[in-house]
mmCIF file of C-alpha atoms in Angstrom:
data_model
loop_
_atom_site.group_PDB
_atom_site.id
_atom_site.type_symbol
_atom_site.label_atom_id
_atom_site.label_comp_id
_atom_site.label_asym_id
_atom_site.label_seq_id
_atom_site.Cartn_x
_atom_site.Cartn_y
_atom_site.Cartn_z
ATOM 1 C CA UNK A 1455 -7.360 115.214 18.608
ATOM 2 C CA UNK A 1456 -9.032 118.077 16.385
ATOM 3 C CA UNK A 1457 -6.504 119.438 12.784
ATOM 4 C CA UNK A 1458 -5.506 122.507 14.503
ATOM 5 C CA UNK A 1459 -4.153 121.048 17.347
ATOM 6 C CA UNK A 1460 -2.557 118.053 15.151
ATOM 7 C CA UNK A 1461 -1.016 120.638 12.458
ATOM 8 C CA UNK A 1462 0.494 122.299 15.675
ATOM 9 C CA UNK A 1463 2.046 119.035 16.691
ATOM 10 C CA UNK A 1464 3.572 118.689 12.493
ATOM 11 C CA UNK A 1465 4.921 122.112 12.952
ATOM 12 C CA UNK A 1466 6.806 121.626 16.441
ATOM 13 C CA UNK A 1467 7.853 118.214 14.165
ATOM 14 C CA UNK A 1468 8.997 120.133 11.273
ATOM 15 C CA UNK A 1469 11.059 122.884 12.760
ATOM 16 C CA UNK A 1470 12.734 120.999 15.810
ATOM 17 C CA UNK A 1471 14.329 119.134 13.129
ATOM 18 C CA UNK A 1472 17.822 120.020 11.133
ATOM 19 C CA UNK A 1473 16.479 119.022 7.857
ATOM 20 C CA UNK A 1474 13.861 121.653 6.893
ATOM 21 C CA UNK A 1475 17.076 124.198 7.404
ATOM 22 C CA UNK A 1476 19.572 122.329 5.352
ATOM 23 C CA UNK A 1477 17.335 121.646 2.474
ATOM 24 C CA UNK A 1478 16.206 125.729 2.378
ATOM 25 C CA UNK A 1479 20.106 125.953 2.574
ATOM 26 C CA UNK A 1480 21.351 123.843 -0.192
ATOM 27 C CA UNK A 1481 17.667 125.392 -2.454
ATOM 28 C CA UNK A 1482 19.249 128.763 -1.605
ATOM 29 C CA UNK A 1483 23.063 127.783 -2.608
ATOM 30 C CA UNK A 1484 21.616 125.974 -5.514
ATOM 31 C CA UNK A 1485 19.260 128.068 -7.133
ATOM 32 C CA UNK A 1486 21.324 131.340 -6.884
ATOM 33 C CA UNK A 1487 24.542 129.484 -8.059
ATOM 34 C CA UNK A 1488 22.974 128.501 -11.284
ATOM 35 C CA UNK A 1489 20.889 132.107 -11.555
ATOM 36 C CA UNK A 1490 23.813 134.278 -11.725
ATOM 37 C CA UNK A 1491 25.364 131.601 -14.002
ATOM 38 C CA UNK A 1492 22.778 131.709 -16.577
ATOM 39 C CA UNK A 1493 22.748 135.106 -15.445
ATOM 40 C CA UNK A 1494 25.471 136.133 -16.575
ATOM 41 C CA UNK A 1495 25.626 133.921 -19.831
ATOM 42 C CA UNK A 1496 21.999 135.083 -20.866
ATOM 43 C CA UNK A 1497 23.006 138.436 -20.539
ATOM 44 C CA UNK A 1498 26.056 138.496 -22.014
ATOM 45 C CA UNK A 1499 24.310 136.912 -25.073
ATOM 46 C CA UNK A 1500 21.693 139.283 -25.220
ATOM 47 C CA UNK A 1501 23.890 142.276 -25.592
ATOM 48 C CA UNK A 1502 26.262 140.437 -27.230
ATOM 49 C CA UNK A 1503 28.780 140.862 -25.034
ATOM 50 C CA UNK A 1504 29.639 137.195 -25.217
ATOM 51 C CA UNK A 1505 33.175 136.364 -26.932
ATOM 52 C CA UNK A 1506 33.317 134.943 -30.555
ATOM 53 C CA UNK A 1507 29.653 137.110 -30.644
ATOM 54 C CA UNK A 1508 28.150 136.035 -33.825
ATOM 55 C CA UNK A 1509 29.049 131.984 -33.830
ATOM 56 C CA UNK A 1510 26.511 130.895 -32.165
ATOM 57 C CA UNK A 1511 22.868 131.473 -31.356
ATOM 58 C CA UNK A 1512 21.921 134.964 -29.511
ATOM 59 C CA UNK A 1513 19.601 135.166 -26.657
ATOM 60 C CA UNK A 1514 16.740 137.342 -26.951
ATOM 61 C CA UNK A 1515 17.208 140.285 -24.874
ATOM 62 C CA UNK A 1516 12.405 140.218 -24.479
ATOM 63 C CA UNK A 1517 11.048 137.505 -22.166
ATOM 64 C CA UNK A 1518 15.477 136.680 -21.091
ATOM 65 C CA UNK A 1519 13.689 138.316 -17.265
ATOM 66 C CA UNK A 1520 10.947 135.711 -16.845
ATOM 67 C CA UNK A 1521 12.892 132.561 -17.756
ATOM 68 C CA UNK A 1522 16.040 133.185 -15.365
ATOM 69 C CA UNK A 1523 13.693 134.057 -12.779
ATOM 70 C CA UNK A 1524 11.728 130.955 -13.165
ATOM 71 C CA UNK A 1525 14.350 129.265 -12.399
ATOM 72 C CA UNK A 1526 13.643 129.302 -8.557
ATOM 73 C CA UNK A 1527 10.582 126.493 -9.920
ATOM 74 C CA UNK A 1528 12.570 124.629 -13.094
ATOM 75 C CA UNK A 1529 15.418 124.098 -10.976
ATOM 76 C CA UNK A 1530 14.708 124.186 -7.202
ATOM 77 C CA UNK A 1531 11.270 122.266 -7.333
ATOM 78 C CA UNK A 1532 12.685 118.957 -6.128
ATOM 79 C CA UNK A 1533 13.563 120.976 -2.346
ATOM 80 C CA UNK A 1534 9.825 120.842 -1.766
ATOM 81 C CA UNK A 1535 8.676 117.805 -3.292
ATOM 82 C CA UNK A 1536 11.908 116.343 -0.891
ATOM 83 C CA UNK A 1537 10.641 117.639 2.265
ATOM 84 C CA UNK A 1538 7.019 116.648 1.830
ATOM 85 C CA UNK A 1539 8.131 113.356 1.774
ATOM 86 C CA UNK A 1540 11.048 113.458 4.266
ATOM 87 C CA UNK A 1541 7.866 114.777 6.536
ATOM 88 C CA UNK A 1542 5.970 111.329 6.180
ATOM 89 C CA UNK A 1543 9.483 108.798 5.484
ATOM 90 C CA UNK A 1544 10.764 110.283 9.126
ATOM 91 C CA UNK A 1545 8.428 109.085 11.167
ATOM 92 C CA UNK A 1546 8.672 105.245 10.104
ATOM 93 C CA UNK A 1547 12.485 105.588 9.488
ATOM 94 C CA UNK A 1548 12.473 107.126 13.299
ATOM 95 C CA UNK A 1549 9.536 105.459 14.599
ATOM 96 C CA UNK A 1550 7.215 108.633 15.888
ATOM 97 C CA UNK A 1551 4.567 107.539 14.004
ATOM 98 C CA UNK A 1552 3.292 105.127 16.893
ATOM 99 C CA UNK A 1553 3.042 107.751 19.452
ATOM 100 C CA UNK A 1554 1.485 110.201 17.211
ATOM 101 C CA UNK A 1555 -1.027 107.743 16.365
ATOM 102 C CA UNK A 1556 -1.891 107.063 20.194
ATOM 103 C CA UNK A 1557 -2.464 110.369 20.461
ATOM 104 C CA UNK A 1558 -4.727 111.314 17.546
ATOM 105 C CA UNK A 1559 -5.845 107.366 16.482
ATOM 106 C CA UNK A 1560 -7.930 108.803 12.960
ATOM 107 C CA UNK A 1561 -4.941 108.965 10.724
ATOM 108 C CA UNK A 1562 -6.320 110.787 8.345
ATOM 109 C CA UNK A 1563 -6.231 113.684 10.651
ATOM 110 C CA UNK A 1564 -2.372 113.055 10.861
ATOM 111 C CA UNK A 1565 -1.945 113.090 7.358
ATOM 112 C CA UNK A 1566 -4.175 116.335 6.293
ATOM 113 C CA UNK A 1567 -2.437 118.021 9.525
ATOM 114 C CA UNK A 1568 0.650 117.378 7.248
ATOM 115 C CA UNK A 1569 -0.718 118.558 4.179
ATOM 116 C CA UNK A 1570 -1.919 121.986 6.094
ATOM 117 C CA UNK A 1571 1.643 121.896 7.144
ATOM 118 C CA UNK A 1572 3.190 121.070 4.100
ATOM 119 C CA UNK A 1573 1.339 124.136 2.230
ATOM 120 C CA UNK A 1574 3.034 126.278 4.443
ATOM 121 C CA UNK A 1575 6.953 125.302 4.415
ATOM 122 C CA UNK A 1576 6.108 125.005 0.325
ATOM 123 C CA UNK A 1577 5.308 128.793 0.772
ATOM 124 C CA UNK A 1578 8.567 129.527 2.620
ATOM 125 C CA UNK A 1579 10.659 127.149 0.316
ATOM 126 C CA UNK A 1580 9.189 129.293 -2.492
ATOM 127 C CA UNK A 1581 10.019 132.431 -1.387
ATOM 128 C CA UNK A 1582 13.510 131.603 -0.686
ATOM 129 C CA UNK A 1583 14.237 130.489 -3.694
ATOM 130 C CA UNK A 1584 12.579 133.477 -5.781
ATOM 131 C CA UNK A 1585 14.962 135.862 -3.974
ATOM 132 C CA UNK A 1586 17.574 133.312 -4.936
ATOM 133 C CA UNK A 1587 16.914 133.361 -8.072
ATOM 134 C CA UNK A 1588 15.903 136.782 -8.695
ATOM 135 C CA UNK A 1589 18.241 138.653 -6.928
ATOM 136 C CA UNK A 1590 21.567 137.701 -8.991
ATOM 137 C CA UNK A 1591 19.573 137.468 -12.207
ATOM 138 C CA UNK A 1592 18.311 140.992 -11.869
ATOM 139 C CA UNK A 1593 21.597 142.121 -10.708
ATOM 140 C CA UNK A 1594 23.210 140.599 -14.100
ATOM 141 C CA UNK A 1595 20.489 142.101 -16.383
ATOM 142 C CA UNK A 1596 20.566 145.687 -14.654
ATOM 143 C CA UNK A 1597 24.164 145.507 -15.117
ATOM 144 C CA UNK A 1598 24.139 144.101 -18.779
ATOM 145 C CA UNK A 1599 21.660 147.782 -18.873
ATOM 146 C CA UNK A 1600 18.620 144.991 -19.457
ATOM 147 C CA UNK A 1601 15.157 145.366 -18.625
ATOM 148 C CA UNK A 1602 15.043 143.195 -15.270
ATOM 149 C CA UNK A 1603 11.036 143.288 -14.900
ATOM 150 C CA UNK A 1604 10.435 143.538 -11.651
ATOM 151 C CA UNK A 1605 7.887 146.363 -12.295
ATOM 152 C CA UNK A 1606 5.699 143.998 -14.833
ATOM 153 C CA UNK A 1607 2.874 142.365 -13.253
ATOM 154 C CA UNK A 1608 3.409 139.481 -15.159
ATOM 155 C CA UNK A 1609 6.397 138.945 -13.459
ATOM 156 C CA UNK A 1610 4.693 139.082 -9.845
ATOM 157 C CA UNK A 1611 2.259 137.077 -11.143
ATOM 158 C CA UNK A 1612 4.773 134.376 -12.320
ATOM 159 C CA UNK A 1613 5.733 134.548 -8.422
ATOM 160 C CA UNK A 1614 2.525 133.875 -7.260
ATOM 161 C CA UNK A 1615 2.066 130.887 -9.226
ATOM 162 C CA UNK A 1616 5.014 129.521 -8.013
ATOM 163 C CA UNK A 1617 4.442 130.018 -4.247
ATOM 164 C CA UNK A 1618 1.488 127.246 -5.984
ATOM 165 C CA UNK A 1619 3.823 125.154 -7.995
ATOM 166 C CA UNK A 1620 5.762 124.738 -4.410
ATOM 167 C CA UNK A 1621 2.904 124.197 -2.354
ATOM 168 C CA UNK A 1622 1.618 121.191 -4.601
ATOM 169 C CA UNK A 1623 4.676 119.830 -4.682
ATOM 170 C CA UNK A 1624 5.115 119.588 -1.120
ATOM 171 C CA UNK A 1625 1.639 117.642 -1.691
ATOM 172 C CA UNK A 1626 3.128 115.270 -3.769
ATOM 173 C CA UNK A 1627 6.263 114.672 -1.593
ATOM 174 C CA UNK A 1628 4.155 113.595 1.204
ATOM 175 C CA UNK A 1629 1.547 111.416 -1.148
ATOM 176 C CA UNK A 1630 5.216 109.687 -2.032
ATOM 177 C CA UNK A 1631 6.230 109.668 1.172
ATOM 178 C CA UNK A 1632 2.748 108.115 2.750
ATOM 179 C CA UNK A 1633 2.842 104.858 -0.030
ATOM 180 C CA UNK A 1634 6.817 104.609 -0.267
ATOM 181 C CA UNK A 1635 7.927 103.817 3.720
ATOM 182 C CA UNK A 1636 10.994 103.176 3.212
ATOM 183 C CA UNK A 1637 12.508 107.133 3.289
ATOM 184 C CA UNK A 1638 15.810 106.083 1.694
ATOM 185 C CA UNK A 1639 14.182 104.052 -1.331
ATOM 186 C CA UNK A 1640 11.756 107.227 -1.402
ATOM 187 C CA UNK A 1641 14.760 109.708 -1.830
ATOM 188 C CA UNK A 1642 16.024 107.832 -4.687
ATOM 189 C CA UNK A 1643 13.097 107.465 -6.439
ATOM 190 C CA UNK A 1644 12.204 111.224 -6.293
ATOM 191 C CA UNK A 1645 15.995 111.872 -7.181
ATOM 192 C CA UNK A 1646 16.444 109.417 -9.598
ATOM 193 C CA UNK A 1647 12.587 110.463 -11.375
ATOM 194 C CA UNK A 1648 13.089 114.676 -10.778
ATOM 195 C CA UNK A 1649 16.817 114.368 -12.043
ATOM 196 C CA UNK A 1650 17.248 111.269 -15.205
ATOM 197 C CA UNK A 1651 13.921 110.151 -15.962
ATOM 198 C CA UNK A 1652 11.886 113.348 -15.985
ATOM 199 C CA UNK A 1653 14.491 115.094 -18.210
ATOM 200 C CA UNK A 1654 16.023 112.694 -20.560
ATOM 201 C CA UNK A 1655 12.232 112.581 -21.647
ATOM 202 C CA UNK A 1656 11.493 116.167 -22.084
ATOM 203 C CA UNK A 1657 15.068 116.771 -23.777
ATOM 204 C CA UNK A 1658 13.753 113.405 -26.247
ATOM 205 C CA UNK A 1659 10.374 114.354 -26.878
ATOM 206 C CA UNK A 1660 12.138 117.645 -28.599
ATOM 207 C CA UNK A 1661 13.846 115.168 -31.449
ATOM 208 C CA UNK A 1662 10.609 112.222 -31.568
ATOM 209 C CA UNK A 1663 7.418 113.489 -33.149
ATOM 210 C CA UNK A 1664 4.991 113.046 -31.376
ATOM 211 C CA UNK A 1665 6.228 112.322 -27.410
ATOM 212 C CA UNK A 1666 5.758 116.065 -26.204
ATOM 213 C CA UNK A 1667 2.531 115.152 -27.098
ATOM 214 C CA UNK A 1668 2.957 112.962 -23.603
ATOM 215 C CA UNK A 1669 5.279 113.989 -21.813
ATOM 216 C CA UNK A 1670 3.731 117.533 -21.228
ATOM 217 C CA UNK A 1671 1.874 115.809 -18.693
ATOM 218 C CA UNK A 1672 4.473 114.822 -16.493
ATOM 219 C CA UNK A 1673 4.595 116.565 -13.521
ATOM 220 C CA UNK A 1674 7.707 118.800 -14.053
ATOM 221 C CA UNK A 1675 6.671 120.195 -17.169
ATOM 222 C CA UNK A 1676 2.904 120.275 -15.524
ATOM 223 C CA UNK A 1677 4.768 122.685 -12.709
ATOM 224 C CA UNK A 1678 6.456 124.547 -15.465
ATOM 225 C CA UNK A 1679 3.590 125.170 -17.502
ATOM 226 C CA UNK A 1680 1.885 126.271 -14.043
ATOM 227 C CA UNK A 1681 4.477 128.690 -13.842
ATOM 228 C CA UNK A 1682 4.439 130.054 -17.318
ATOM 229 C CA UNK A 1683 8.070 129.931 -17.958
ATOM 230 C CA UNK A 1684 11.190 128.059 -17.705
ATOM 231 C CA UNK A 1685 14.363 126.481 -19.733
ATOM 232 C CA UNK A 1686 12.614 123.807 -20.571
ATOM 233 C CA UNK A 1687 9.492 125.737 -22.253
ATOM 234 C CA UNK A 1688 11.852 128.126 -23.846
ATOM 235 C CA UNK A 1689 13.358 125.461 -25.266
ATOM 236 C CA UNK A 1690 9.914 123.612 -26.544
ATOM 237 C CA UNK A 1691 8.773 126.474 -27.898
ATOM 238 C CA UNK A 1692 11.902 126.679 -30.524
ATOM 239 C CA UNK A 1693 10.734 123.431 -31.204
ATOM 240 C CA UNK A 1694 7.161 123.695 -31.238
ATOM 241 C CA UNK A 1695 6.568 121.037 -28.671
ATOM 242 C CA UNK A 1696 3.290 121.299 -27.315
ATOM 243 C CA UNK A 1697 2.712 122.267 -23.467
ATOM 244 C CA UNK A 1698 0.240 122.983 -21.842
ATOM 245 C CA UNK A 1699 -1.643 126.115 -20.371
ATOM 246 C CA UNK A 1700 -0.916 127.382 -17.009
ATOM 247 C CA UNK A 1701 -4.125 126.168 -15.002
ATOM 248 C CA UNK A 1702 -4.187 122.798 -17.344
ATOM 249 C CA UNK A 1703 -0.519 122.643 -15.424
ATOM 250 C CA UNK A 1704 -1.764 123.293 -12.498
ATOM 251 C CA UNK A 1705 -4.961 120.756 -12.841
ATOM 252 C CA UNK A 1706 -2.366 117.997 -13.729
ATOM 253 C CA UNK A 1707 -0.117 118.726 -10.868
ATOM 254 C CA UNK A 1708 -3.115 118.917 -8.374
ATOM 255 C CA UNK A 1709 -4.375 115.246 -9.720
ATOM 256 C CA UNK A 1710 -0.628 114.061 -8.971
ATOM 257 C CA UNK A 1711 -0.714 115.293 -5.219
ATOM 258 C CA UNK A 1712 -4.577 114.183 -4.583
ATOM 259 C CA UNK A 1713 -3.998 110.338 -6.504
ATOM 260 C CA UNK A 1714 -0.374 109.808 -4.761
ATOM 261 C CA UNK A 1715 -2.175 110.647 -1.041
ATOM 262 C CA UNK A 1716 -5.043 109.025 -1.663
ATOM 263 C CA UNK A 1717 -3.223 106.157 -2.798
ATOM 264 C CA UNK A 1718 -0.705 106.164 -0.148
ATOM 265 C CA UNK A 1719 -3.712 106.841 2.596
ATOM 266 C CA UNK A 1720 -5.333 103.288 1.215
ATOM 267 C CA UNK A 1721 -2.652 101.433 0.511
ATOM 268 C CA UNK A 1722 -0.157 102.138 2.677
ATOM 269 C CA UNK A 1723 -0.857 104.866 5.540
ATOM 270 C CA UNK A 1724 -3.933 103.073 7.280
ATOM 271 C CA UNK A 1725 -1.100 100.169 7.311
ATOM 272 C CA UNK A 1726 0.393 98.436 10.797
ATOM 273 C CA UNK A 1727 2.898 100.633 12.070
ATOM 274 C CA UNK A 1728 5.754 98.748 13.185
#
């Protein structure tokens, strides 16, 4: 079976299950609610409209739009990571991988097909996340009389980098799924790392001298660097923490994807399927 035929098969597998649209729905709700909440707080703070204004730090109006729009990636990146992981582990869990390998004996072709389809679903998730973040955020910015920056080429360049980041996150998820066959274990590892381990490490880097030079190479930090904006990088700028250039962030994120897929391919993907 050719790569194109295998990719069509993988597309059918993905879109005939409920997991892709359930994750997409949760992504939109999660990103949209976060963008709406922070959009109100940041916009009100930047215009001095918050109660008790003057008793705490005020958010600067310059650049606030970019930070709010970047919520699509800084909050939503876990969803393309999960869908990539589930694309592989679901086959092990439901034992559909045996007929897949019988139809396509070249296992590398199957993995490549998943990667091709994964890039596509990553782009779909990215567009949904951008709309979910930019819609309410731009609404609050405009409502408080602030510039939405939607006419800026820099904003649209950032949107393009978010699409790239989501595609890379799906590939990382595919690598994780190929390496960790057990679906529950893979999902737990993904959630534990993205929601606890890395965030704690990045916050600690603001207080431990020299730790930021290490945490900047973590996948989430690399993703934020690629996008060019995030709440984390805004905090880092205020503390002088080390940050990668956007192109370096993209290379680091790509390296994670390549290494995980290669290791997963040789360490687990080629093993016998029970």
